[in-house]
Short mmCIF file of C-alpha atoms in Angstrom, two decimals:
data_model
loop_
_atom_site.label_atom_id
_atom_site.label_comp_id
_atom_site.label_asym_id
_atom_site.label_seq_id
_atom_site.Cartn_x
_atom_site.Cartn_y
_atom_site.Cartn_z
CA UNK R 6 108.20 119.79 105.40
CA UNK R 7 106.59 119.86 102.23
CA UNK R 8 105.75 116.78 100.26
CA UNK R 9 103.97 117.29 97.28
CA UNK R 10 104.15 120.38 95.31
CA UNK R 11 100.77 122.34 96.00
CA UNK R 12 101.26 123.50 92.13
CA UNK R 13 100.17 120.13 90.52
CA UNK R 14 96.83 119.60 92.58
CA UNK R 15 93.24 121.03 92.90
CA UNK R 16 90.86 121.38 95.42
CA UNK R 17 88.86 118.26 95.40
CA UNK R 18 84.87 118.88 94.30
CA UNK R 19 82.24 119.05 96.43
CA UNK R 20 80.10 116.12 94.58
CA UNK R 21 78.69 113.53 96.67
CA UNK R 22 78.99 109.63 96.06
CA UNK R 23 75.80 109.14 93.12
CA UNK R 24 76.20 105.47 91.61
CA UNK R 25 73.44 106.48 88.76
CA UNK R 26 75.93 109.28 87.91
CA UNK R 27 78.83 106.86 88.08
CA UNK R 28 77.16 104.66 86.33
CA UNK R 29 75.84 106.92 83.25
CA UNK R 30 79.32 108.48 82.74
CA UNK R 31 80.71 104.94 82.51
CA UNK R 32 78.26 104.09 79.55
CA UNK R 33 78.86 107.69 78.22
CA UNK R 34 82.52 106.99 78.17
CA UNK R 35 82.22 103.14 76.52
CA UNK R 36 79.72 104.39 73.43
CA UNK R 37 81.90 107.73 72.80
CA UNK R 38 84.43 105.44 72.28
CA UNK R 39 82.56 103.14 70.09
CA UNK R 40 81.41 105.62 68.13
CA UNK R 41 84.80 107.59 67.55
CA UNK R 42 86.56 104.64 66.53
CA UNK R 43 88.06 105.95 62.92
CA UNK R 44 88.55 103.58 60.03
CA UNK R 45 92.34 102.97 59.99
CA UNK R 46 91.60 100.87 63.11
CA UNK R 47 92.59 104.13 65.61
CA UNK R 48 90.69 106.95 67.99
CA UNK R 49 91.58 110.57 67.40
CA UNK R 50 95.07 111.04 69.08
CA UNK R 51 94.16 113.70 72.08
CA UNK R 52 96.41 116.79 72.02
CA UNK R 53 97.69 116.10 75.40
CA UNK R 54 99.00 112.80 74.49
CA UNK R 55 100.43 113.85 71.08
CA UNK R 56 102.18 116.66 72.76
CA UNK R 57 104.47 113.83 74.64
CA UNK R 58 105.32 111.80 70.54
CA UNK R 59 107.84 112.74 67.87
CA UNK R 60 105.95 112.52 64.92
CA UNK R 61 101.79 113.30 64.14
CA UNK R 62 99.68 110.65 63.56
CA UNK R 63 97.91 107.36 65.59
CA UNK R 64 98.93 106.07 68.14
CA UNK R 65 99.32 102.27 68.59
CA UNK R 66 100.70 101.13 71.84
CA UNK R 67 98.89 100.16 75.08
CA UNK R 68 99.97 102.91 77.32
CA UNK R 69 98.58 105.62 74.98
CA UNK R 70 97.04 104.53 71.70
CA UNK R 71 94.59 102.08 70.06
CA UNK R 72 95.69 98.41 72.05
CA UNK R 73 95.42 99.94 75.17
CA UNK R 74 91.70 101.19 74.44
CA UNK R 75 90.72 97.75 72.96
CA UNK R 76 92.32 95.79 75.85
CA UNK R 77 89.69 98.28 78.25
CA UNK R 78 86.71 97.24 76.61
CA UNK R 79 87.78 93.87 76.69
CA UNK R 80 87.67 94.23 80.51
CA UNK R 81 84.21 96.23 80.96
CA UNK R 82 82.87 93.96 78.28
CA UNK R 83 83.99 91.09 80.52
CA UNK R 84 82.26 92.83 83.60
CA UNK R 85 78.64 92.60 81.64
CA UNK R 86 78.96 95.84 79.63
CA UNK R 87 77.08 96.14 75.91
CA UNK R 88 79.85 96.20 74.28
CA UNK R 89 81.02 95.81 70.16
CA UNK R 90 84.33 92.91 70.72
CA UNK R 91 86.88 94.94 68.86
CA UNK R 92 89.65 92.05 69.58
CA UNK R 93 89.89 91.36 65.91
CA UNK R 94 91.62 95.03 64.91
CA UNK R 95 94.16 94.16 67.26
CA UNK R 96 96.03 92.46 64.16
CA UNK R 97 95.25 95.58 62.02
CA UNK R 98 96.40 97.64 65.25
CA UNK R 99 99.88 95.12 65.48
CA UNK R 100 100.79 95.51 61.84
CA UNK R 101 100.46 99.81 61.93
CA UNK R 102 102.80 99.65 64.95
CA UNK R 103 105.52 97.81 63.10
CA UNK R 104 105.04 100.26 60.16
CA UNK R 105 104.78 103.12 62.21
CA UNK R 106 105.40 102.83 65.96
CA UNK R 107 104.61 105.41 68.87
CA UNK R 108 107.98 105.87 69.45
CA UNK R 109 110.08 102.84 68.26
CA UNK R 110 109.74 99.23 67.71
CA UNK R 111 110.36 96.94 70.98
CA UNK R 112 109.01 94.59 72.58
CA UNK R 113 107.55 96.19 75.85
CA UNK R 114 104.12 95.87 77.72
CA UNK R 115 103.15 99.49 77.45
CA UNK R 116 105.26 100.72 75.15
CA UNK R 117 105.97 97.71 72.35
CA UNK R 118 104.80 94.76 71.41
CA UNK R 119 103.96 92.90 74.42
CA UNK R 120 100.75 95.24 75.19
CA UNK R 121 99.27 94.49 71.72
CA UNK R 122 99.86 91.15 71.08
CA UNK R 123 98.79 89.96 75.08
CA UNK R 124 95.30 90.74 75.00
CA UNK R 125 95.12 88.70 71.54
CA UNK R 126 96.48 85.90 73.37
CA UNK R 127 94.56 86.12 75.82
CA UNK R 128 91.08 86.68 73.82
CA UNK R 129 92.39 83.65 71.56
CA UNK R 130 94.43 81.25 73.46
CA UNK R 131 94.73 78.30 70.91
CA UNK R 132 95.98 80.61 68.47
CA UNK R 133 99.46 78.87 68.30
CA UNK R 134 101.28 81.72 65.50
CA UNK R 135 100.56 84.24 68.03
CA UNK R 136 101.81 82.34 71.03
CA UNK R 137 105.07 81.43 69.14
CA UNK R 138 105.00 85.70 68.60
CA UNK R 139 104.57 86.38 72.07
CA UNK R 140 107.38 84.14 73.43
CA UNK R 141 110.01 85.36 71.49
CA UNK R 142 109.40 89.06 71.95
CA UNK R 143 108.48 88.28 76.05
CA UNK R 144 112.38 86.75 75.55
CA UNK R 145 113.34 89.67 73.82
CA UNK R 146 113.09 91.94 76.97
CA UNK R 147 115.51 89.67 79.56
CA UNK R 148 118.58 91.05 78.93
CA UNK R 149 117.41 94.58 77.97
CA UNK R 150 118.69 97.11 81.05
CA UNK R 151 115.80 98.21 81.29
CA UNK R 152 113.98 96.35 84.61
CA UNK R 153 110.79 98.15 85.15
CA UNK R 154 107.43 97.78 83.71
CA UNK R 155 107.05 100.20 80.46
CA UNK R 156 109.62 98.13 78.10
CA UNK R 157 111.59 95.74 80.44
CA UNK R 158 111.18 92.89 82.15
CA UNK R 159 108.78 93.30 85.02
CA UNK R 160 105.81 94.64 82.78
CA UNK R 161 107.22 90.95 80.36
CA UNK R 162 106.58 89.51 83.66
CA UNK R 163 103.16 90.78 84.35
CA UNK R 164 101.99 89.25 81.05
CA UNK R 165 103.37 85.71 81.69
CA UNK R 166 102.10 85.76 85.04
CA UNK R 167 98.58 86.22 83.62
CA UNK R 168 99.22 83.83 80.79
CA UNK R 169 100.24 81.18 83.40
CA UNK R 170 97.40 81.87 85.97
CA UNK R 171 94.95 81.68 82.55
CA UNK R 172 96.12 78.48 80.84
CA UNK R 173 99.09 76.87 83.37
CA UNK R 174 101.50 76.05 80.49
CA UNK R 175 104.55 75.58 82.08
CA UNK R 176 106.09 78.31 79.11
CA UNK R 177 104.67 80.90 80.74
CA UNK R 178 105.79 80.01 84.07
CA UNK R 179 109.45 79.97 82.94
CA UNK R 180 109.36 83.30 81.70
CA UNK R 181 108.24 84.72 84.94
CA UNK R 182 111.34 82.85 86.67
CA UNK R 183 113.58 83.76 83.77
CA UNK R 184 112.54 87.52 84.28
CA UNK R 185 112.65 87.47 88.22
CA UNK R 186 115.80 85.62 87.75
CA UNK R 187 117.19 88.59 85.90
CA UNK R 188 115.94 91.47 88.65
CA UNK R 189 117.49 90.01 91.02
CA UNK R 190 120.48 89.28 89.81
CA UNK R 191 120.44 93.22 88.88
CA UNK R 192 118.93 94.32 92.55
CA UNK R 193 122.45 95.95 93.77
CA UNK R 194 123.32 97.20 97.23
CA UNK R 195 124.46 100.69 97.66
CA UNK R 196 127.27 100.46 100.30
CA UNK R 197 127.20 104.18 101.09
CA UNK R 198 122.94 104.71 101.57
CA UNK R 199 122.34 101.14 102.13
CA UNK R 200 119.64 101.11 99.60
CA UNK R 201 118.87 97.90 97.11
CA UNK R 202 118.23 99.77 93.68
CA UNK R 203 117.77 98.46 90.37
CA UNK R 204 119.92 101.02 87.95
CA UNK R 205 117.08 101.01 84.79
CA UNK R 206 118.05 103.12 81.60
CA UNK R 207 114.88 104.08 80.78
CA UNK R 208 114.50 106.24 77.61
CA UNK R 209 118.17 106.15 77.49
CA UNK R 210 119.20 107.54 81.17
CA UNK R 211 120.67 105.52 83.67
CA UNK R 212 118.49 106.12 87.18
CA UNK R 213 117.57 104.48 89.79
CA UNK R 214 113.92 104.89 90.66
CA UNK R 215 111.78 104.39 93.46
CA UNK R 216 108.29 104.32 92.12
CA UNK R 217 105.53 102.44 90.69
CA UNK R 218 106.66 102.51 87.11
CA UNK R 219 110.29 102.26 86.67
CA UNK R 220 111.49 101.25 90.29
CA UNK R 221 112.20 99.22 93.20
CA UNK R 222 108.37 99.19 94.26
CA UNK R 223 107.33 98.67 90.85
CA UNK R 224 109.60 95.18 90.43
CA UNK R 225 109.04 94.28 93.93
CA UNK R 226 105.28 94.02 93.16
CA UNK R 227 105.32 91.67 90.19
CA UNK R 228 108.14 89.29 91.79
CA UNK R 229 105.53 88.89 95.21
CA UNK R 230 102.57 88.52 92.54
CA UNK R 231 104.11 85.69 91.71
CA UNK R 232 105.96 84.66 94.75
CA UNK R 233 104.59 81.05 94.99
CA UNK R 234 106.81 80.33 91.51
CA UNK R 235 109.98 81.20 93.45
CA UNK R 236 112.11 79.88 95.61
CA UNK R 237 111.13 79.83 99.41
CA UNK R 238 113.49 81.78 100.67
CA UNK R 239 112.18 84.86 97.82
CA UNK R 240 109.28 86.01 100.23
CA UNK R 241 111.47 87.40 102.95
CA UNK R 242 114.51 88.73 101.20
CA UNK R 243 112.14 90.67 98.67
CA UNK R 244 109.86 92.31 101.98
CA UNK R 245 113.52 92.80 103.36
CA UNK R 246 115.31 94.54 100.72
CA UNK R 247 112.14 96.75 99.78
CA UNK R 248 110.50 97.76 102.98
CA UNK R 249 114.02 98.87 104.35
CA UNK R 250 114.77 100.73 101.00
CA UNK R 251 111.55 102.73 101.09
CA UNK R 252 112.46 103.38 104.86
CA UNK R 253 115.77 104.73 104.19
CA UNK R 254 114.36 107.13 101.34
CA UNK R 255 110.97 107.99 102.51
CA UNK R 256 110.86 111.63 102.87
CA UNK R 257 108.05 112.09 105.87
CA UNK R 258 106.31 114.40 108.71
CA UNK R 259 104.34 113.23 112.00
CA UNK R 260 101.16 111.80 109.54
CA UNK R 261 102.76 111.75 105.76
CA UNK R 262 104.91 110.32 103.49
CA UNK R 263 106.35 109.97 100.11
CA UNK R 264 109.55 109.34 97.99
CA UNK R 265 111.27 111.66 95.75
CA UNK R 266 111.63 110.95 91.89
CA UNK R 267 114.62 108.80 91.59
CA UNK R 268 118.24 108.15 93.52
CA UNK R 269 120.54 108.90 91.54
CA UNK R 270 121.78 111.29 90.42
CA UNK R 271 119.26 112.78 93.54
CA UNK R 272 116.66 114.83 92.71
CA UNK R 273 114.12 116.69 94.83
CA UNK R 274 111.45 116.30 92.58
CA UNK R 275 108.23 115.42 94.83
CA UNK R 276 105.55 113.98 92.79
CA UNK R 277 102.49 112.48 93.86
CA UNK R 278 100.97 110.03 91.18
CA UNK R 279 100.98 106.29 90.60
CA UNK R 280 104.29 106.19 87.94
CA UNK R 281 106.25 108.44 90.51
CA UNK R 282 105.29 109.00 94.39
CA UNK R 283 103.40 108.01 97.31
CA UNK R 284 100.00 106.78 94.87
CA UNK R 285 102.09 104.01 93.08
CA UNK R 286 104.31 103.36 96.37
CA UNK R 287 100.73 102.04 97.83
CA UNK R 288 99.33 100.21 94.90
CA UNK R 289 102.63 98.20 94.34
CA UNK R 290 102.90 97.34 98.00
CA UNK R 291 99.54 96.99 99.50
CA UNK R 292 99.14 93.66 98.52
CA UNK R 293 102.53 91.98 99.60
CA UNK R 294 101.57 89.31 101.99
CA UNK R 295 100.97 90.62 105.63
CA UNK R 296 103.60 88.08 107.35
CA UNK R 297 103.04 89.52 111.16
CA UNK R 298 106.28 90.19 111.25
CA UNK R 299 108.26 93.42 111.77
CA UNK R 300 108.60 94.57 108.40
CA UNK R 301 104.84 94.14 107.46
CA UNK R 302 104.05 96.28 110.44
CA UNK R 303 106.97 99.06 109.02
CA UNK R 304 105.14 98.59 105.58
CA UNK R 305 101.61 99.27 107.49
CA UNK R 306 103.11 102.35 108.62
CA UNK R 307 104.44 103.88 105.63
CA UNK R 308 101.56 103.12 103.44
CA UNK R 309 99.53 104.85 105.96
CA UNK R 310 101.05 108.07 105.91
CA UNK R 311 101.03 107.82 102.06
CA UNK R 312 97.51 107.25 101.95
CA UNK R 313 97.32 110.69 104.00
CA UNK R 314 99.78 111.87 101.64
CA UNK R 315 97.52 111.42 98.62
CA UNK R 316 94.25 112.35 100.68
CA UNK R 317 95.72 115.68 101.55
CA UNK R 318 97.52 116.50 98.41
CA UNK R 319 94.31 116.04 96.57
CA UNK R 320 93.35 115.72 92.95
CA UNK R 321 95.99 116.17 90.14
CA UNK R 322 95.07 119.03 87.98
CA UNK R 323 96.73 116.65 84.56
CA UNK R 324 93.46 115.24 84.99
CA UNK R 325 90.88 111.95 85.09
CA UNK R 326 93.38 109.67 83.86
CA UNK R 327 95.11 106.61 86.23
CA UNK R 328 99.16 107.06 85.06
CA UNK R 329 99.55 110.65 86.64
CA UNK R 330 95.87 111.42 87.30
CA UNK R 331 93.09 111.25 89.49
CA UNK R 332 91.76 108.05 88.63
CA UNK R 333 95.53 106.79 89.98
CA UNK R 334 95.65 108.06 93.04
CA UNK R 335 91.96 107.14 93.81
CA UNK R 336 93.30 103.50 92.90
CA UNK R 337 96.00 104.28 96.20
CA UNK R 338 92.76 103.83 98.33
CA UNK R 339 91.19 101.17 96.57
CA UNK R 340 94.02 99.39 97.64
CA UNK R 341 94.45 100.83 101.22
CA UNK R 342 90.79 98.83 101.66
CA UNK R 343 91.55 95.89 99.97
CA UNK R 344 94.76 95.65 102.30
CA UNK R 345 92.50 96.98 105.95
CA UNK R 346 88.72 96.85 105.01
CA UNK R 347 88.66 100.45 106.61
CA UNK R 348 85.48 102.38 104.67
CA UNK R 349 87.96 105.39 105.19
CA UNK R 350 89.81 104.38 102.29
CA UNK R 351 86.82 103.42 100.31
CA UNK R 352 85.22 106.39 100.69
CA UNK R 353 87.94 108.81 99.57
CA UNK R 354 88.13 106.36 96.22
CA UNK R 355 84.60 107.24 95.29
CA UNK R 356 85.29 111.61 96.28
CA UNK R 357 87.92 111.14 94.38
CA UNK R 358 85.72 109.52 91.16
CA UNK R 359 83.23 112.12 91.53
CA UNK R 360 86.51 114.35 91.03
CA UNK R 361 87.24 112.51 88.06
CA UNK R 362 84.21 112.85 86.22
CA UNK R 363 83.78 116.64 86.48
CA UNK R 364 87.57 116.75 85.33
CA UNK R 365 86.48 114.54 82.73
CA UNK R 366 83.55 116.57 81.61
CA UNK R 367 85.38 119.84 81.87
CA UNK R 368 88.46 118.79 79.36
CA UNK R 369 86.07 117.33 76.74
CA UNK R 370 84.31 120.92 76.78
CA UNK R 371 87.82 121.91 76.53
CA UNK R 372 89.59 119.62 73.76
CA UNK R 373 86.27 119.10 71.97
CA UNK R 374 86.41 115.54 71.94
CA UNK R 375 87.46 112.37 74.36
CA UNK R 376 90.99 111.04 75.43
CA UNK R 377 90.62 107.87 73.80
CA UNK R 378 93.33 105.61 76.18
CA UNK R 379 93.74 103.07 78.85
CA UNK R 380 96.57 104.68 80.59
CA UNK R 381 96.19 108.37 80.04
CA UNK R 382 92.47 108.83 79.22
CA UNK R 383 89.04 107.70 79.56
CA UNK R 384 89.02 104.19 79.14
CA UNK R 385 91.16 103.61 82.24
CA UNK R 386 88.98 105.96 84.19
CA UNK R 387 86.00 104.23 82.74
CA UNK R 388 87.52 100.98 84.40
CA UNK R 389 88.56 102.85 87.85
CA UNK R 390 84.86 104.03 88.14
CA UNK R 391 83.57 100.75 87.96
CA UNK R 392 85.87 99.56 90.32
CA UNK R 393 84.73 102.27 92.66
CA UNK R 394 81.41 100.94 92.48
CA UNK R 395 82.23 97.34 92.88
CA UNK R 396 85.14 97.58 94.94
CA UNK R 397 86.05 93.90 95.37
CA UNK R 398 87.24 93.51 91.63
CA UNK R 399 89.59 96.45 91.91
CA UNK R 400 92.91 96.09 90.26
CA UNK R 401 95.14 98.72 87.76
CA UNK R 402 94.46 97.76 83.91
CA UNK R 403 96.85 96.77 82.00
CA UNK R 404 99.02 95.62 85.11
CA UNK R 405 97.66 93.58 88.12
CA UNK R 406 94.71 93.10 85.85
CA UNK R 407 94.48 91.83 81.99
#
């Protein structure tokens, strides 16, 4: 059986593990991006990324625009990287999106407002106007049908939690519960697979996902992140519900695995990346708490044969990027070591980097200039190569790290 479509991958490069190479593209990456920063408080939109927006012009968000490139050299700045603090056009960058948003106005981590005005916070957290900001529009998302991490709760969730774990105002703690109050209340049973599936209308279609981004792995993640604000009983329903979901859908042979793009309606659509597929399956799962018990060891098992999944289906020719790139799926075995310690894992992270870079390389001879994003371009991948050289610290940006 085939699990990934050959079509959307590339032959991984032959480029051994070099840290000064790592290293120099890293500082490459950080001073392109200093030095392409334009004066309206933007980077050059890259064609690939304006290719997926209704209208020309900047973009503003953090998945794709200028928040989401600030909030990454907050992070290598924080690691001990020369960088210029650009916090302060994160006002400038706020006040374009309301006059001119990527898509719409809303209040979402990647999408809205939450992804702009969080790192603010979070660079300035006395700053009580902004804090008042932040609350209402993390409130703002609760109801919202949304439940997955681009615009609905779980990525409102994601920012609380690492409000809370920052400053431990109790605020922040009840928006967490108020959001994991809400997914599962909305975590339904489907009598006739005997799947729990969150039904998320995400850009205005009802579907129920599986993946990273918009589905059951994706919510499942943030509500064990913060499993010690819950309830007791949380731990074992959530590793119940979840790890026998994934079993029912997993699509697998003798040594792989993955999960097709959503339930319903069903789709054979085989995708292997961290929003959809085995990648973000693994990096929204291999941290749930290893109980001993017998659905740890069925989680063990799947997330190995999706870590051979992504090993054998090799790079993603849509490039360096960590959303449906390289850099994402090399994150799926960051993770795998975090989770076992095996160097296995460790070393297929770095291959893949080395990947990364001469992808990298090759579309900026292509495009003539950088992709200037956390999520889709080359300040995520900046972050992801560090991480491959200082493995202990690695986490997604943006998401399990702020």
């Amino acid at each position: 059986m085939m699990l990934f479509d050959k079509a959307r991958h590339e032959a991984l490069c032959g480029n051994v593990w070099n840290k000064d190479v790592v290293q120099s593209t890293i500082m490459f990456i950080v001073h392109d991006i200093e030095k392409s920063l334009l004066p309206g408080s933007c980077w050059p939109t890259h064609p690939l990324d304006a290719e997926s927006y209704p209208r020309a012009g900047p973009l503003w968000s953090a998945y794709a625009g200028a928040a989401g490139t600030v909030h990454a050299l907050q992070i290598l700045r924080r690691y001990g990287y020369q960088i210029r603090d650009l916090t302060y056009l994160l006002t400038r960058i706020h006040e374009s999106y309301l006059r001119q948003p990527d898509v719409s106005v809303e209040p979402g981590l990647q999408l809205g407002e939450l992804g702009i005005m969080l790192p603010a916070l979070l660079a300035q957290p006395a700053n009580q106007e902004l804090e008042e900001k932040l609350i209402r529009r993390m409130e703002a998302t609760i109801n919202l049908p949304l439940y997955e991490i681009t615009s609905g709760q779980s990525g409102m969730m994601h920012a609380a939690l690492a409000l809370y774990r920052q400053t431990g105002k109790t605020i922040w703690k009840d928006l967490y519960i108020r959001g994991a109050t809400a997914l599962l209340e909305s975590w339904k049973y489907d009598s006739k697979t005997k799947e729990w599936l969150w039904e998320s209308q995400v850009f205005g279609v009802k579907r129920c996902y599986y993946g990273a981004c918009h589905g059951v792995v994706g919510n499942a993640n943030i509500l064990f992140q913060g499993i010690d604000l819950l309830e007791s009983e949380c731990s074992e329903l959530i590793l119940a519900r979840t790890v026998d979901t994934l079993s029912l859908s997993v699509e697998q042979n003798l040594d792989t695995a993955n999960w097709v793009h959503y339930a319903k309606p069903n789709v054979k659509k085989m995708l292997v990346q961290w929003c959809h597929g085995a990648a973000g399956i693994i990096t929204a799962m291999a941290r749930t708490p290893d109980t001993n018990s017998g659905y740890s060891h069925q989680l063990d098992k799947l997330l190995t044969k999706a870590g051979e999944l992504v090993w054998q289906a090799g790079p993603l020719k849509k490039g360096s990027n960590i959303c449906h790139g390289t850099a994402g799926n090399g994150y799926a075995f960051l993770y795998l070591y975090h989770r076992w310690g095996d160097k296995i894992w460790l070393d297929r992270a770095r291959k893949f980097a080395m990947h990364a870079i001469e992808q990298c390389q090759k579309d900026r001879l292509s495009y003539g200039q950088g992709r200037y994003t956390l999520w889709t371009g080359d300040a995520g991948l900046a972050i992801y190569l560090n991480h491959c050289l200082y493995p202990e610290t690695a986490a997604i940006p943006g998401l399990d790290l702020f």
